[in-house]
Amino acid sequence: MLMCKILLKANEDVFGILNSKMGVQNQSRGTEALKEIATANKNKSIVEFEACIEKYKEELQDSLISSHIKRLYTQLLEDNIKKIIMPYSRVEIDCVAKLIGLPYAKVLAK
């Protein structure tokens, strides 16, 4: 349910669920991972998102969750690139990579 809320960009609902009575009773390292992913998604920060994936690597190994995480990462990366290049007719990929905080090759691939 938390992953669905994150994918729908209903990040505030994730925090509401986790702070509810049932959410507090069922807290685990996996729910902490999803909470941090929701925070990174809310902040639209790729750097935070990657740090969360590294920190909670074991908890996010499930095939279903990892496929959704990859999809969310791709969507977040594309949104960040679009936000930067939208007002310009020409951009330098190197500059975009520096603004996002990712390697040149990763930004060029997108």
mmCIF file of N, CA and C in Angstrom, residues 9-83:
data_model
loop_
_atom_site.group_PDB
_atom_site.id
_atom_site.type_symbol
_atom_site.label_atom_id
_atom_site.label_comp_id
_atom_site.label_asym_id
_atom_site.label_seq_id
_atom_site.Cartn_x
_atom_site.Cartn_y
_atom_site.Cartn_z
ATOM 1 N N LYS A 9 2.500 9.500 -6.146
ATOM 2 C CA LYS A 9 2.992 10.780 -5.642
ATOM 3 C C LYS A 9 2.104 11.350 -4.534
ATOM 4 N N ALA A 10 1.484 10.454 -3.782
ATOM 5 C CA ALA A 10 0.683 10.841 -2.621
ATOM 6 C C ALA A 10 1.553 10.652 -1.377
ATOM 7 N N ASN A 11 2.657 11.369 -1.346
ATOM 8 C CA ASN A 11 3.643 11.188 -0.288
ATOM 9 C C ASN A 11 3.113 11.541 1.090
ATOM 10 N N GLU A 12 2.231 12.508 1.188
ATOM 11 C CA GLU A 12 1.664 12.880 2.485
ATOM 12 C C GLU A 12 0.837 11.731 3.057
ATOM 13 N N ASP A 13 0.192 10.958 2.192
ATOM 14 C CA ASP A 13 -0.566 9.797 2.659
ATOM 15 C C ASP A 13 0.356 8.749 3.269
ATOM 16 N N VAL A 14 1.557 8.609 2.712
ATOM 17 C CA VAL A 14 2.528 7.654 3.243
ATOM 18 C C VAL A 14 2.869 8.015 4.685
ATOM 19 N N PHE A 15 3.132 9.299 4.907
ATOM 20 C CA PHE A 15 3.476 9.728 6.261
ATOM 21 C C PHE A 15 2.283 9.567 7.206
ATOM 22 N N GLY A 16 1.085 9.802 6.710
ATOM 23 C CA GLY A 16 -0.117 9.616 7.518
ATOM 24 C C GLY A 16 -0.316 8.168 7.912
ATOM 25 N N ILE A 17 -0.092 7.267 6.965
ATOM 26 C CA ILE A 17 -0.235 5.831 7.244
ATOM 27 C C ILE A 17 0.807 5.380 8.261
ATOM 28 N N LEU A 18 2.039 5.825 8.070
ATOM 29 C CA LEU A 18 3.108 5.402 8.978
ATOM 30 C C LEU A 18 2.952 5.981 10.381
ATOM 31 N N ASN A 19 2.295 7.128 10.510
ATOM 32 C CA ASN A 19 2.088 7.740 11.830
ATOM 33 C C ASN A 19 0.791 7.294 12.492
ATOM 34 N N SER A 20 -0.015 6.518 11.781
ATOM 35 C CA SER A 20 -1.259 6.014 12.372
ATOM 36 C C SER A 20 -0.933 4.924 13.397
ATOM 37 N N LYS A 21 -1.953 4.521 14.123
ATOM 38 C CA LYS A 21 -1.753 3.512 15.166
ATOM 39 C C LYS A 21 -1.224 2.212 14.575
ATOM 40 N N MET A 22 -1.784 1.774 13.464
ATOM 41 C CA MET A 22 -1.358 0.533 12.823
ATOM 42 C C MET A 22 0.050 0.671 12.247
ATOM 43 N N GLY A 23 0.363 1.838 11.721
ATOM 44 C CA GLY A 23 1.693 2.061 11.157
ATOM 45 C C GLY A 23 2.775 2.044 12.207
ATOM 46 N N VAL A 24 2.473 2.607 13.357
ATOM 47 C CA VAL A 24 3.450 2.637 14.454
ATOM 48 C C VAL A 24 3.706 1.221 14.971
ATOM 49 N N GLN A 25 2.671 0.403 15.026
ATOM 50 C CA GLN A 25 2.811 -0.968 15.516
ATOM 51 C C GLN A 25 3.635 -1.829 14.570
ATOM 52 N N ASN A 26 3.572 -1.527 13.276
ATOM 53 C CA ASN A 26 4.236 -2.369 12.281
ATOM 54 C C ASN A 26 5.499 -1.744 11.701
ATOM 55 N N GLN A 27 6.145 -0.871 12.432
ATOM 56 C CA GLN A 27 7.352 -0.249 11.921
ATOM 57 C C GLN A 27 8.495 -1.254 11.861
ATOM 58 N N SER A 28 9.219 -1.176 10.768
ATOM 59 C CA SER A 28 10.388 -2.036 10.574
ATOM 60 C C SER A 28 11.377 -1.288 9.700
ATOM 61 N N ARG A 29 12.468 -1.928 9.424
ATOM 62 C CA ARG A 29 13.477 -1.314 8.563
ATOM 63 C C ARG A 29 12.922 -1.123 7.148
ATOM 64 N N GLY A 30 12.047 -2.008 6.703
ATOM 65 C CA GLY A 30 11.425 -1.889 5.386
ATOM 66 C C GLY A 30 10.511 -0.676 5.281
ATOM 67 N N THR A 31 9.743 -0.422 6.343
ATOM 68 C CA THR A 31 8.870 0.753 6.312
ATOM 69 C C THR A 31 9.685 2.035 6.405
ATOM 70 N N GLU A 32 10.806 1.985 7.128
ATOM 71 C CA GLU A 32 11.705 3.145 7.184
ATOM 72 C C GLU A 32 12.275 3.442 5.795
ATOM 73 N N ALA A 33 12.600 2.378 5.054
ATOM 74 C CA ALA A 33 13.118 2.557 3.697
ATOM 75 C C ALA A 33 12.080 3.235 2.809
ATOM 76 N N LEU A 34 10.839 2.775 2.897
ATOM 77 C CA LEU A 34 9.778 3.373 2.083
ATOM 78 C C LEU A 34 9.496 4.813 2.504
ATOM 79 N N LYS A 35 9.639 5.084 3.798
ATOM 80 C CA LYS A 35 9.445 6.456 4.283
ATOM 81 C C LYS A 35 10.507 7.386 3.710
ATOM 82 N N GLU A 36 11.753 6.929 3.688
ATOM 83 C CA GLU A 36 12.825 7.753 3.128
ATOM 84 C C GLU A 36 12.676 7.916 1.615
ATOM 85 N N ILE A 37 12.201 6.885 0.943
ATOM 86 C CA ILE A 37 11.954 6.991 -0.495
ATOM 87 C C ILE A 37 10.853 8.010 -0.757
ATOM 88 N N ALA A 38 9.814 7.983 0.068
ATOM 89 C CA ALA A 38 8.733 8.960 -0.077
ATOM 90 C C ALA A 38 9.236 10.384 0.173
ATOM 91 N N THR A 39 10.136 10.537 1.132
ATOM 92 C CA THR A 39 10.715 11.858 1.404
ATOM 93 C C THR A 39 11.537 12.344 0.216
ATOM 94 N N ALA A 40 12.363 11.469 -0.346
ATOM 95 C CA ALA A 40 13.168 11.838 -1.513
ATOM 96 C C ALA A 40 12.275 12.155 -2.705
ATOM 97 N N ASN A 41 11.201 11.395 -2.858
ATOM 98 C CA ASN A 41 10.250 11.633 -3.946
ATOM 99 C C ASN A 41 9.545 12.970 -3.758
ATOM 100 N N LYS A 42 9.182 13.267 -2.521
ATOM 101 C CA LYS A 42 8.525 14.543 -2.221
ATOM 102 C C LYS A 42 9.459 15.714 -2.508
ATOM 103 N N ASN A 43 10.732 15.566 -2.133
ATOM 104 C CA ASN A 43 11.724 16.610 -2.363
ATOM 105 C C ASN A 43 12.227 16.636 -3.801
ATOM 106 N N LYS A 44 11.855 15.631 -4.569
ATOM 107 C CA LYS A 44 12.298 15.469 -5.963
ATOM 108 C C LYS A 44 13.811 15.483 -6.068
ATOM 109 N N SER A 45 14.451 14.799 -5.136
ATOM 110 C CA SER A 45 15.904 14.764 -5.051
ATOM 111 C C SER A 45 16.437 13.397 -5.458
ATOM 112 N N ILE A 46 17.171 13.371 -6.542
ATOM 113 C CA ILE A 46 17.763 12.123 -7.018
ATOM 114 C C ILE A 46 18.894 11.688 -6.086
ATOM 115 N N VAL A 47 19.633 12.641 -5.571
ATOM 116 C CA VAL A 47 20.746 12.328 -4.676
ATOM 117 C C VAL A 47 20.222 11.642 -3.412
ATOM 118 N N GLU A 48 19.169 12.180 -2.814
ATOM 119 C CA GLU A 48 18.555 11.553 -1.632
ATOM 120 C C GLU A 48 18.028 10.163 -1.968
ATOM 121 N N PHE A 49 17.418 10.040 -3.149
ATOM 122 C CA PHE A 49 16.837 8.773 -3.591
ATOM 123 C C PHE A 49 17.924 7.706 -3.713
ATOM 124 N N GLU A 50 19.046 8.061 -4.357
ATOM 125 C CA GLU A 50 20.144 7.109 -4.510
ATOM 126 C C GLU A 50 20.745 6.735 -3.153
ATOM 127 N N ALA A 51 20.867 7.710 -2.256
ATOM 128 C CA ALA A 51 21.408 7.433 -0.926
ATOM 129 C C ALA A 51 20.508 6.461 -0.164
ATOM 130 N N CYS A 52 19.217 6.637 -0.310
ATOM 131 C CA CYS A 52 18.253 5.747 0.351
ATOM 132 C C CYS A 52 18.350 4.323 -0.211
ATOM 133 N N ILE A 53 18.497 4.222 -1.516
ATOM 134 C CA ILE A 53 18.610 2.902 -2.133
ATOM 135 C C ILE A 53 19.873 2.191 -1.649
ATOM 136 N N GLU A 54 20.969 2.925 -1.530
ATOM 137 C CA GLU A 54 22.212 2.336 -1.023
ATOM 138 C C GLU A 54 22.072 1.930 0.442
ATOM 139 N N LYS A 55 21.447 2.783 1.231
ATOM 140 C CA LYS A 55 21.313 2.532 2.666
ATOM 141 C C LYS A 55 20.443 1.316 2.956
ATOM 142 N N TYR A 56 19.368 1.166 2.201
ATOM 143 C CA TYR A 56 18.407 0.079 2.437
ATOM 144 C C TYR A 56 18.435 -0.951 1.311
ATOM 145 N N LYS A 57 19.609 -1.289 0.849
ATOM 146 C CA LYS A 57 19.770 -2.211 -0.277
ATOM 147 C C LYS A 57 19.108 -3.565 -0.001
ATOM 148 N N GLU A 58 19.316 -4.109 1.182
ATOM 149 C CA GLU A 58 18.773 -5.427 1.520
ATOM 150 C C GLU A 58 17.250 -5.417 1.587
ATOM 151 N N GLU A 59 16.665 -4.367 2.116
ATOM 152 C CA GLU A 59 15.222 -4.298 2.272
ATOM 153 C C GLU A 59 14.511 -4.117 0.931
ATOM 154 N N LEU A 60 15.201 -3.572 -0.045
ATOM 155 C CA LEU A 60 14.579 -3.268 -1.339
ATOM 156 C C LEU A 60 14.925 -4.290 -2.412
ATOM 157 N N GLN A 61 15.375 -5.480 -2.015
ATOM 158 C CA GLN A 61 15.775 -6.501 -2.977
ATOM 159 C C GLN A 61 14.611 -7.289 -3.554
ATOM 160 N N ASP A 62 13.461 -7.211 -2.971
ATOM 161 C CA ASP A 62 12.288 -7.916 -3.492
ATOM 162 C C ASP A 62 12.066 -7.517 -4.952
ATOM 163 N N SER A 63 11.782 -8.491 -5.805
ATOM 164 C CA SER A 63 11.684 -8.217 -7.249
ATOM 165 C C SER A 63 10.575 -7.220 -7.575
ATOM 166 N N LEU A 64 9.450 -7.308 -6.903
ATOM 167 C CA LEU A 64 8.338 -6.391 -7.160
ATOM 168 C C LEU A 64 8.706 -4.971 -6.726
ATOM 169 N N ILE A 65 9.244 -4.842 -5.546
ATOM 170 C CA ILE A 65 9.618 -3.520 -5.029
ATOM 171 C C ILE A 65 10.743 -2.925 -5.868
ATOM 172 N N SER A 66 11.753 -3.728 -6.206
ATOM 173 C CA SER A 66 12.882 -3.187 -6.977
ATOM 174 C C SER A 66 12.453 -2.727 -8.362
ATOM 175 N N SER A 67 11.496 -3.413 -8.984
ATOM 176 C CA SER A 67 11.025 -2.958 -10.301
ATOM 177 C C SER A 67 10.294 -1.621 -10.181
ATOM 178 N N HIS A 68 9.521 -1.447 -9.127
ATOM 179 C CA HIS A 68 8.832 -0.167 -8.911
ATOM 180 C C HIS A 68 9.824 0.942 -8.549
ATOM 181 N N ILE A 69 10.859 0.593 -7.797
ATOM 182 C CA ILE A 69 11.884 1.565 -7.426
ATOM 183 C C ILE A 69 12.620 2.045 -8.681
ATOM 184 N N LYS A 70 12.946 1.125 -9.575
ATOM 185 C CA LYS A 70 13.619 1.494 -10.822
ATOM 186 C C LYS A 70 12.740 2.407 -11.666
ATOM 187 N N ARG A 71 11.453 2.082 -11.723
ATOM 188 C CA ARG A 71 10.509 2.914 -12.481
ATOM 189 C C ARG A 71 10.392 4.306 -11.867
ATOM 190 N N LEU A 72 10.327 4.362 -10.558
ATOM 191 C CA LEU A 72 10.234 5.639 -9.863
ATOM 192 C C LEU A 72 11.509 6.460 -10.052
ATOM 193 N N TYR A 73 12.654 5.798 -10.013
ATOM 194 C CA TYR A 73 13.931 6.490 -10.226
ATOM 195 C C TYR A 73 13.971 7.096 -11.632
ATOM 196 N N THR A 74 13.571 6.316 -12.624
ATOM 197 C CA THR A 74 13.563 6.810 -14.001
ATOM 198 C C THR A 74 12.628 8.002 -14.148
ATOM 199 N N GLN A 75 11.468 7.908 -13.560
ATOM 200 C CA GLN A 75 10.499 8.999 -13.623
ATOM 201 C C GLN A 75 11.031 10.257 -12.926
ATOM 202 N N LEU A 76 11.655 10.069 -11.773
ATOM 203 C CA LEU A 76 12.219 11.192 -11.020
ATOM 204 C C LEU A 76 13.357 11.850 -11.796
ATOM 205 N N LEU A 77 14.195 11.044 -12.415
ATOM 206 C CA LEU A 77 15.302 11.573 -13.209
ATOM 207 C C LEU A 77 14.780 12.371 -14.405
ATOM 208 N N GLU A 78 13.804 11.814 -15.108
ATOM 209 C CA GLU A 78 13.232 12.513 -16.262
ATOM 210 C C GLU A 78 12.565 13.817 -15.856
ATOM 211 N N ASP A 79 11.854 13.806 -14.737
ATOM 212 C CA ASP A 79 11.199 15.029 -14.254
ATOM 213 C C ASP A 79 12.217 16.109 -13.907
ATOM 214 N N ASN A 80 13.317 15.708 -13.279
ATOM 215 C CA ASN A 80 14.359 16.671 -12.927
ATOM 216 C C ASN A 80 15.018 17.260 -14.169
ATOM 217 N N ILE A 81 15.282 16.424 -15.149
ATOM 218 C CA ILE A 81 15.894 16.910 -16.390
ATOM 219 C C ILE A 81 14.936 17.845 -17.117
ATOM 220 N N LYS A 82 13.665 17.469 -17.192
ATOM 221 C CA LYS A 82 12.671 18.322 -17.858
ATOM 222 C C LYS A 82 12.563 19.679 -17.173
ATOM 223 N N LYS A 83 12.574 19.674 -15.852
ATOM 224 C CA LYS A 83 12.445 20.916 -15.095
ATOM 225 C C LYS A 83 13.592 21.873 -15.411
#
